[in-house]
Amino acid sequence: MQKPRVWNRTQIAEIYHQPLLELVYQAAQIHREFHKPSEVQVCTLQSIKTGGCAEDCGYCSQSVHHQASVERQKLLDVDKVLALAKEAKAGGSTRFCMGAAGREVRDDPDFERILEMVKGVSGMGLEVCCTLGMLEEEQAKKLKSAGLYAYNHNLDTGEKYYSKVTSTRSYQERLDTIDSVGKAGISLCCGGILGMGETVEDRIDLLYTLSSLSPAPESVPVNALVPIEGTPMADMGRVDIWDLVRMIATARICIPTAMVRLSAGRESLSDLEQAFCFMAGANSIFSGDKLLTTPGAGREEDLRVFTLLGLRPRQPYLGEKM
Ligand code: SAM
Ligand code: DTB
Ligand code: SF4
């Protein structure tokens, strides 16, 4: 297996702009070198605290600055979350990702409760991931001790476009949290969103930043914007499928060891479009009928696509503890 290499921005742009089929072919080759091409990791996403967020991320249904009709939900109970994780495991998921609305983690009883959730879910032999906003190194260490496997903290887009997406936090703050996650020895899940009005240059900037992170992200979610009524991005059209394929393929080539997760927006892709994304190196999905606040494709539908394309869910590799 080739060692992952370091790319400069020009090289990433050259990869991205290759003739499409050449790009997909190259990505498929790298995919086969670093991963089993028929295996897809199935993950479950669970919102553990919903809505009422003080940040103003333009795509998000959970911000108090927007008028999206999302019902607020305080932090769920530990037992409820553990029951949902058990269900997810029984349904074939090997990773359970808990998402909470909010700018940052605070040292309060809610955080203690989240630590309990992490302990419980990791005790089930599931990879446990959290996305809770900004995090200090000490908090990251506590999550690590509780058994956290990965932390999701997206850069969303390139640095230059970031202020058009969110005004209440900076790119540097995102990078600082990413740094704390790395220092605590937690693997990083970090990616972005396509279709927020950004240019190809912004996407290449994002890929360059992601591929330069050290350690490299273990997982790179590629989201296609789900336009949500009441948010400033409600009227953005659907992102071009070939842009999505190019992004996935370039991420696969430049960060070959990462799980490239075909995330939000998958539910509106046709079988053919999803097939192209898997061909281009996507090897993970969120399964089930709900993402955080928007509908998912549904487990039956996911299984149908897997059968159609000859894909199989990746087996858990973490030790069974329960
Ligand atoms: N509050 C935390 C934070 O901002 O990091 C975690 C939750 S946030 C909802 C997780 C990620 O979901 C965002 O960084 C964004 O990339 C993605 N996301 C949220 N809403 C989306 C949408 N409407 N379409 C596509 N991706 C979305
Ligand atoms: C990520 O990059 N995508 C997931 C996960 N990380 C947390 C979130 C998608 C959210 C889609 C919009 C919603 O359901 O509210
Ligand atoms: Fe809040 Fe996260 Fe939504 Fe931004 S993406 S508004 S921080 S929940």
Short mmCIF file of C-alpha atoms and ligand atoms in Angstrom, two decimals:
data_model
loop_
_atom_site.label_atom_id
_atom_site.label_comp_id
_atom_site.label_asym_id
_atom_site.label_seq_id
_atom_site.Cartn_x
_atom_site.Cartn_y
_atom_site.Cartn_z
CA MET A 1 0.00 0.00 0.00
CA GLN A 2 1.31 3.42 -0.99
CA LYS A 3 1.92 5.90 1.82
CA PRO A 4 -0.45 8.89 1.79
CA ARG A 5 1.37 11.91 0.36
CA VAL A 6 1.22 15.63 0.94
CA TRP A 7 -0.48 17.76 -1.73
CA ASN A 8 -0.19 21.45 -2.50
CA ARG A 9 -3.16 23.53 -3.58
CA THR A 10 -2.21 23.55 -7.28
CA GLN A 11 -1.97 19.78 -7.35
CA ILE A 12 -5.38 19.44 -5.70
CA ALA A 13 -6.88 21.82 -8.28
CA GLU A 14 -5.31 19.76 -11.08
CA ILE A 15 -6.76 16.57 -9.66
CA TYR A 16 -10.20 18.17 -9.26
CA HIS A 17 -10.28 19.57 -12.81
CA GLN A 18 -9.24 16.40 -14.63
CA PRO A 19 -11.67 14.97 -17.18
CA LEU A 20 -14.43 13.53 -15.01
CA LEU A 21 -14.05 9.87 -15.95
CA GLU A 22 -10.27 10.05 -15.53
CA LEU A 23 -10.80 11.54 -12.05
CA VAL A 24 -13.30 8.86 -11.04
CA TYR A 25 -11.04 6.10 -12.38
CA GLN A 26 -8.07 7.41 -10.41
CA ALA A 27 -10.17 7.74 -7.25
CA ALA A 28 -11.53 4.21 -7.72
CA GLN A 29 -7.96 2.89 -7.99
CA ILE A 30 -6.88 4.65 -4.79
CA HIS A 31 -10.07 3.46 -3.12
CA ARG A 32 -9.12 -0.16 -3.92
CA GLU A 33 -5.61 0.33 -2.65
CA PHE A 34 -6.65 1.63 0.76
CA HIS A 35 -10.12 0.12 1.33
CA LYS A 36 -12.35 -2.79 0.41
CA PRO A 37 -14.43 -1.32 -2.41
CA SER A 38 -17.58 -3.36 -1.72
CA GLU A 39 -17.71 -2.38 1.95
CA VAL A 40 -19.64 0.62 3.17
CA GLN A 41 -19.72 1.68 6.79
CA VAL A 42 -23.26 2.24 8.00
CA CYS A 43 -23.64 4.95 10.65
CA THR A 44 -26.60 6.24 12.60
CA LEU A 45 -27.03 9.87 13.41
CA GLN A 46 -28.98 10.88 16.49
CA SER A 47 -29.85 14.41 17.55
CA ILE A 48 -29.52 14.41 21.33
CA LYS A 49 -30.33 18.12 21.75
CA THR A 50 -32.24 19.96 19.09
CA GLY A 51 -32.80 23.62 18.17
CA GLY A 52 -32.39 26.88 20.03
CA CYS A 53 -28.82 27.42 18.87
CA ALA A 54 -27.34 30.92 19.23
CA GLU A 55 -25.06 30.52 16.18
CA ASP A 56 -26.27 31.73 12.79
CA CYS A 57 -24.99 29.07 10.36
CA GLY A 58 -26.93 29.87 7.19
CA TYR A 59 -27.73 26.26 6.29
CA CYS A 60 -28.97 25.15 9.68
CA SER A 61 -32.53 24.56 10.84
CA GLN A 62 -31.50 24.78 14.50
CA SER A 63 -30.40 28.40 14.71
CA VAL A 64 -32.56 30.87 16.67
CA HIS A 65 -31.69 33.45 14.00
CA HIS A 66 -33.79 31.59 11.42
CA GLN A 67 -37.46 30.69 11.15
CA ALA A 68 -37.23 26.99 10.42
CA SER A 69 -40.00 24.96 12.03
CA VAL A 70 -37.89 22.70 14.17
CA GLU A 71 -39.19 21.58 17.51
CA ARG A 72 -36.79 22.29 20.35
CA GLN A 73 -35.73 19.32 22.38
CA LYS A 74 -33.67 19.53 25.55
CA LEU A 75 -30.84 17.05 26.07
CA LEU A 76 -32.25 13.53 25.96
CA ASP A 77 -31.95 11.15 28.90
CA VAL A 78 -29.07 8.68 28.96
CA ASP A 79 -31.40 5.67 28.96
CA LYS A 80 -33.28 6.92 25.92
CA VAL A 81 -30.05 7.44 23.99
CA LEU A 82 -28.69 4.02 24.96
CA ALA A 83 -31.93 2.41 23.80
CA LEU A 84 -31.63 4.23 20.46
CA ALA A 85 -28.00 3.13 20.12
CA LYS A 86 -29.01 -0.46 20.78
CA GLU A 87 -31.62 -0.19 18.05
CA ALA A 88 -29.06 1.30 15.67
CA LYS A 89 -26.66 -1.56 16.38
CA ALA A 90 -29.39 -4.15 15.84
CA GLY A 91 -30.15 -2.42 12.51
CA GLY A 92 -26.56 -2.91 11.33
CA SER A 93 -24.89 0.37 12.23
CA THR A 94 -21.32 0.23 13.50
CA ARG A 95 -21.04 3.90 14.32
CA PHE A 96 -23.38 6.03 16.42
CA CYS A 97 -23.03 9.77 16.04
CA MET A 98 -24.67 12.05 18.61
CA GLY A 99 -25.32 15.62 17.56
CA ALA A 100 -26.18 18.52 19.82
CA ALA A 101 -27.26 21.99 18.78
CA GLY A 102 -25.08 24.66 20.29
CA ARG A 103 -22.00 26.81 19.92
CA GLU A 104 -19.79 25.01 22.41
CA VAL A 105 -19.51 22.45 25.15
CA ARG A 106 -19.88 23.87 28.67
CA ASP A 107 -18.71 22.26 31.88
CA ASP A 108 -22.22 21.70 33.18
CA PRO A 109 -24.54 18.80 34.10
CA ASP A 110 -25.45 18.37 30.41
CA PHE A 111 -21.81 17.61 29.63
CA GLU A 112 -21.69 15.06 32.47
CA ARG A 113 -24.76 13.43 30.97
CA ILE A 114 -23.18 13.33 27.52
CA LEU A 115 -20.10 11.64 29.04
CA GLU A 116 -22.43 8.98 30.44
CA MET A 117 -23.95 8.50 26.99
CA VAL A 118 -20.50 8.13 25.44
CA LYS A 119 -19.52 5.54 28.06
CA GLY A 120 -22.69 3.57 27.47
CA VAL A 121 -22.55 3.60 23.68
CA SER A 122 -18.87 2.72 23.52
CA GLY A 123 -19.60 -0.12 25.95
CA MET A 124 -21.89 -1.61 23.29
CA GLY A 125 -18.95 -2.02 20.92
CA LEU A 126 -20.10 0.78 18.65
CA GLU A 127 -17.77 3.47 17.37
CA VAL A 128 -19.07 6.51 19.14
CA CYS A 129 -18.89 9.95 17.61
CA CYS A 130 -20.11 13.29 18.92
CA THR A 131 -20.68 16.66 17.34
CA LEU A 132 -21.23 19.24 20.06
CA GLY A 133 -19.67 22.43 18.71
CA MET A 134 -16.51 24.03 20.06
CA LEU A 135 -14.47 22.13 22.58
CA GLU A 136 -11.51 22.85 24.87
CA GLU A 137 -8.67 20.37 25.17
CA GLU A 138 -9.66 19.42 28.74
CA GLN A 139 -13.20 18.63 27.63
CA ALA A 140 -11.88 16.61 24.70
CA LYS A 141 -9.76 14.59 27.14
CA LYS A 142 -12.82 13.85 29.27
CA LEU A 143 -14.69 12.63 26.18
CA LYS A 144 -11.72 10.48 25.25
CA SER A 145 -11.63 8.93 28.73
CA ALA A 146 -15.35 8.20 28.47
CA GLY A 147 -14.64 6.19 25.30
CA LEU A 148 -15.25 8.68 22.49
CA TYR A 149 -13.88 7.35 19.21
CA ALA A 150 -14.38 10.36 16.92
CA TYR A 151 -15.44 13.98 17.06
CA ASN A 152 -17.24 15.63 14.15
CA HIS A 153 -16.40 19.26 13.59
CA ASN A 154 -16.85 20.43 10.02
CA LEU A 155 -14.98 23.26 8.35
CA ASP A 156 -17.96 23.41 5.97
CA THR A 157 -16.16 25.37 3.20
CA GLY A 158 -12.93 27.19 2.37
CA GLU A 159 -11.68 29.88 4.73
CA LYS A 160 -12.47 32.77 2.34
CA TYR A 161 -16.14 31.85 2.02
CA TYR A 162 -16.67 30.96 5.67
CA SER A 163 -17.88 34.43 6.74
CA LYS A 164 -20.72 34.12 4.18
CA VAL A 165 -21.89 30.95 5.91
CA THR A 166 -21.63 31.96 9.58
CA SER A 167 -20.94 35.27 11.25
CA THR A 168 -20.92 34.15 14.88
CA ARG A 169 -17.68 32.17 14.79
CA SER A 170 -14.43 32.13 12.85
CA TYR A 171 -12.58 29.58 10.80
CA GLN A 172 -9.73 29.82 13.28
CA GLU A 173 -12.07 28.81 16.12
CA ARG A 174 -13.02 25.71 14.11
CA LEU A 175 -9.33 24.91 13.61
CA ASP A 176 -8.66 25.40 17.34
CA THR A 177 -11.30 22.82 18.26
CA ILE A 178 -9.87 20.44 15.65
CA ASP A 179 -6.52 20.92 17.34
CA SER A 180 -7.95 20.09 20.79
CA VAL A 181 -9.55 16.95 19.38
CA GLY A 182 -6.20 15.82 17.95
CA LYS A 183 -4.34 16.59 21.20
CA ALA A 184 -6.79 14.43 23.15
CA GLY A 185 -6.09 11.52 20.79
CA ILE A 186 -9.64 11.43 19.41
CA SER A 187 -9.99 10.74 15.71
CA LEU A 188 -11.35 13.59 13.67
CA CYS A 189 -14.40 13.61 11.45
CA CYS A 190 -14.24 16.80 9.39
CA GLY A 191 -15.75 17.76 6.08
CA GLY A 192 -18.03 20.23 4.42
CA ILE A 193 -21.15 21.15 2.51
CA LEU A 194 -21.56 21.70 -1.21
CA GLY A 195 -24.13 24.00 -2.73
CA MET A 196 -24.07 26.99 -0.36
CA GLY A 197 -23.15 29.41 -3.16
CA GLU A 198 -19.42 28.72 -2.84
CA THR A 199 -17.11 28.60 -5.87
CA VAL A 200 -15.00 25.68 -7.03
CA GLU A 201 -12.02 27.59 -5.63
CA ASP A 202 -13.64 27.55 -2.17
CA ARG A 203 -14.11 23.79 -2.44
CA ILE A 204 -10.48 23.32 -3.40
CA ASP A 205 -9.46 25.53 -0.47
CA LEU A 206 -11.47 23.23 1.82
CA LEU A 207 -9.89 20.10 0.35
CA TYR A 208 -6.45 21.65 0.74
CA THR A 209 -7.08 22.53 4.40
CA LEU A 210 -8.52 19.08 5.13
CA SER A 211 -5.68 17.24 3.43
CA SER A 212 -3.10 19.37 5.29
CA LEU A 213 -4.49 18.56 8.74
CA SER A 214 -2.18 16.50 10.87
CA PRO A 215 -3.22 13.90 11.84
CA ALA A 216 -5.39 13.47 8.75
CA PRO A 217 -9.14 13.25 9.35
CA GLU A 218 -10.26 9.67 9.89
CA SER A 219 -13.58 10.57 8.31
CA VAL A 220 -14.58 13.22 5.77
CA PRO A 221 -18.31 13.86 5.50
CA VAL A 222 -19.33 15.33 2.16
CA ASN A 223 -22.75 16.94 2.55
CA ALA A 224 -24.91 18.30 -0.25
CA LEU A 225 -26.87 21.22 1.13
CA VAL A 226 -30.37 20.26 2.19
CA PRO A 227 -32.16 23.57 1.67
CA ILE A 228 -34.42 24.15 4.65
CA GLU A 229 -37.36 26.51 4.60
CA GLY A 230 -36.89 29.45 6.96
CA THR A 231 -33.08 29.44 6.61
CA PRO A 232 -31.17 31.97 4.46
CA MET A 233 -30.15 29.10 2.17
CA ALA A 234 -33.69 27.84 1.58
CA ASP A 235 -33.69 28.87 -2.07
CA MET A 236 -30.34 27.45 -3.07
CA GLY A 237 -30.85 24.94 -5.88
CA ARG A 238 -29.70 21.36 -5.66
CA VAL A 239 -25.94 20.98 -6.12
CA ASP A 240 -24.84 19.52 -9.46
CA ILE A 241 -24.23 15.79 -9.11
CA TRP A 242 -20.94 16.03 -11.02
CA ASP A 243 -19.69 18.63 -8.54
CA LEU A 244 -20.53 16.20 -5.74
CA VAL A 245 -18.76 13.35 -7.56
CA ARG A 246 -15.68 15.51 -8.20
CA MET A 247 -15.55 16.51 -4.52
CA ILE A 248 -15.81 12.91 -3.33
CA ALA A 249 -13.22 11.67 -5.82
CA THR A 250 -10.73 14.43 -5.00
CA ALA A 251 -11.19 13.83 -1.26
CA ARG A 252 -10.61 10.10 -1.84
CA ILE A 253 -7.36 10.76 -3.75
CA CYS A 254 -5.99 13.46 -1.42
CA ILE A 255 -6.97 11.84 1.89
CA PRO A 256 -6.80 8.16 0.87
CA THR A 257 -7.00 6.67 4.36
CA ALA A 258 -10.21 8.50 5.32
CA MET A 259 -13.71 7.14 5.34
CA VAL A 260 -15.44 9.44 2.84
CA ARG A 261 -18.99 9.76 4.05
CA LEU A 262 -21.79 10.49 1.61
CA SER A 263 -23.84 12.44 4.13
CA ALA A 264 -26.70 14.96 3.96
CA GLY A 265 -28.43 15.18 0.59
CA ARG A 266 -28.04 11.48 -0.27
CA GLU A 267 -31.77 10.88 0.15
CA SER A 268 -32.46 13.00 -2.93
CA LEU A 269 -29.93 11.19 -5.14
CA SER A 270 -31.06 8.58 -7.67
CA ASP A 271 -29.61 5.05 -7.64
CA LEU A 272 -27.35 6.01 -10.53
CA GLU A 273 -26.12 9.14 -8.76
CA GLN A 274 -25.38 7.23 -5.56
CA ALA A 275 -23.59 4.55 -7.60
CA PHE A 276 -21.29 7.20 -9.07
CA CYS A 277 -20.54 8.55 -5.58
CA PHE A 278 -19.56 5.05 -4.36
CA MET A 279 -17.49 4.52 -7.52
CA ALA A 280 -15.71 7.82 -6.79
CA GLY A 281 -14.69 6.51 -3.37
CA ALA A 282 -17.49 7.22 -0.93
CA ASN A 283 -17.50 4.36 1.58
CA SER A 284 -19.82 5.36 4.35
CA ILE A 285 -23.40 6.56 4.78
CA PHE A 286 -25.82 7.70 7.43
CA SER A 287 -28.62 5.19 7.42
CA GLY A 288 -32.17 5.47 8.69
CA ASP A 289 -35.16 7.70 8.26
CA LYS A 290 -33.78 10.80 9.94
CA LEU A 291 -30.55 12.78 9.93
CA LEU A 292 -30.61 15.47 12.62
CA THR A 293 -33.74 17.40 11.71
CA THR A 294 -34.31 16.37 8.08
CA PRO A 295 -35.50 13.05 6.64
CA GLY A 296 -33.07 10.31 5.64
CA ALA A 297 -33.61 7.74 2.92
CA GLY A 298 -34.77 5.02 5.36
CA ARG A 299 -33.15 1.71 6.21
CA GLU A 300 -35.20 -0.35 3.73
CA GLU A 301 -34.24 1.98 0.93
CA ASP A 302 -30.57 1.89 1.97
CA LEU A 303 -30.60 -1.92 1.92
CA ARG A 304 -32.23 -1.91 -1.51
CA VAL A 305 -29.44 0.31 -2.88
CA PHE A 306 -26.78 -1.90 -1.25
CA THR A 307 -28.28 -5.02 -2.82
CA LEU A 308 -28.62 -3.33 -6.21
CA LEU A 309 -24.98 -2.22 -6.22
CA GLY A 310 -23.51 -5.31 -4.57
CA LEU A 311 -22.33 -3.36 -1.54
CA ARG A 312 -22.21 -4.77 1.96
CA PRO A 313 -22.17 -3.06 5.34
CA ARG A 314 -18.74 -3.08 6.96
CA GLN A 315 -18.54 -5.37 9.97
CA PRO A 316 -17.67 -3.86 13.34
CA TYR A 317 -13.99 -4.07 14.08
CA LEU A 318 -14.17 -2.85 17.63
CA GLY A 319 -14.28 -5.50 20.32
CA GLU A 320 -17.71 -6.66 21.44
CA LYS A 321 -18.13 -5.61 25.04
CA MET A 322 -21.79 -6.24 25.59
N1 SAM B 1 -23.59 22.32 16.50
C1 SAM B 1 -22.54 21.53 16.05
C2 SAM B 1 -21.64 22.24 15.09
O1 SAM B 1 -22.04 23.22 14.50
O2 SAM B 1 -20.52 21.78 14.90
C3 SAM B 1 -22.93 20.18 15.49
C4 SAM B 1 -24.18 19.99 14.69
S1 SAM B 1 -24.13 20.57 13.01
C5 SAM B 1 -25.82 20.42 12.60
C6 SAM B 1 -23.22 19.34 12.12
C7 SAM B 1 -22.95 19.59 10.64
O3 SAM B 1 -24.09 19.23 9.88
C8 SAM B 1 -22.64 20.99 10.19
O4 SAM B 1 -21.32 21.34 10.41
C9 SAM B 1 -22.94 20.92 8.71
O5 SAM B 1 -21.78 20.59 7.99
C10 SAM B 1 -23.98 19.80 8.60
N2 SAM B 1 -25.29 20.35 8.21
C11 SAM B 1 -26.16 20.99 9.03
N3 SAM B 1 -27.26 21.39 8.36
C12 SAM B 1 -27.10 20.98 7.08
C13 SAM B 1 -27.89 21.12 5.90
N4 SAM B 1 -29.05 21.74 5.91
N5 SAM B 1 -27.43 20.56 4.76
C14 SAM B 1 -26.23 19.92 4.76
N6 SAM B 1 -25.44 19.79 5.84
C15 SAM B 1 -25.85 20.31 6.98
C1 DTB B 2 -22.18 15.88 8.90
O1 DTB B 2 -21.23 16.32 8.25
N1 DTB B 2 -23.39 15.68 8.42
C2 DTB B 2 -24.28 15.22 9.46
C3 DTB B 2 -23.32 15.01 10.65
N2 DTB B 2 -22.10 15.54 10.18
C4 DTB B 2 -23.64 15.53 11.98
C5 DTB B 2 -25.37 16.20 9.73
C6 DTB B 2 -26.29 16.40 8.57
C7 DTB B 2 -27.38 17.30 8.98
C8 DTB B 2 -28.36 17.52 7.89
C9 DTB B 2 -29.41 18.51 8.24
C10 DTB B 2 -30.35 18.10 9.35
O2 DTB B 2 -30.82 16.94 9.38
O3 DTB B 2 -30.68 18.98 10.14
FE1 SF4 B 3 -25.86 25.73 15.84
FE2 SF4 B 3 -24.37 23.75 14.84
FE3 SF4 B 3 -26.62 24.57 13.60
FE4 SF4 B 3 -24.49 26.14 13.59
S1 SF4 B 3 -24.63 24.10 12.65
S2 SF4 B 3 -26.60 26.79 14.01
S3 SF4 B 3 -23.63 25.72 15.62
S4 SF4 B 3 -26.48 23.61 15.60
#
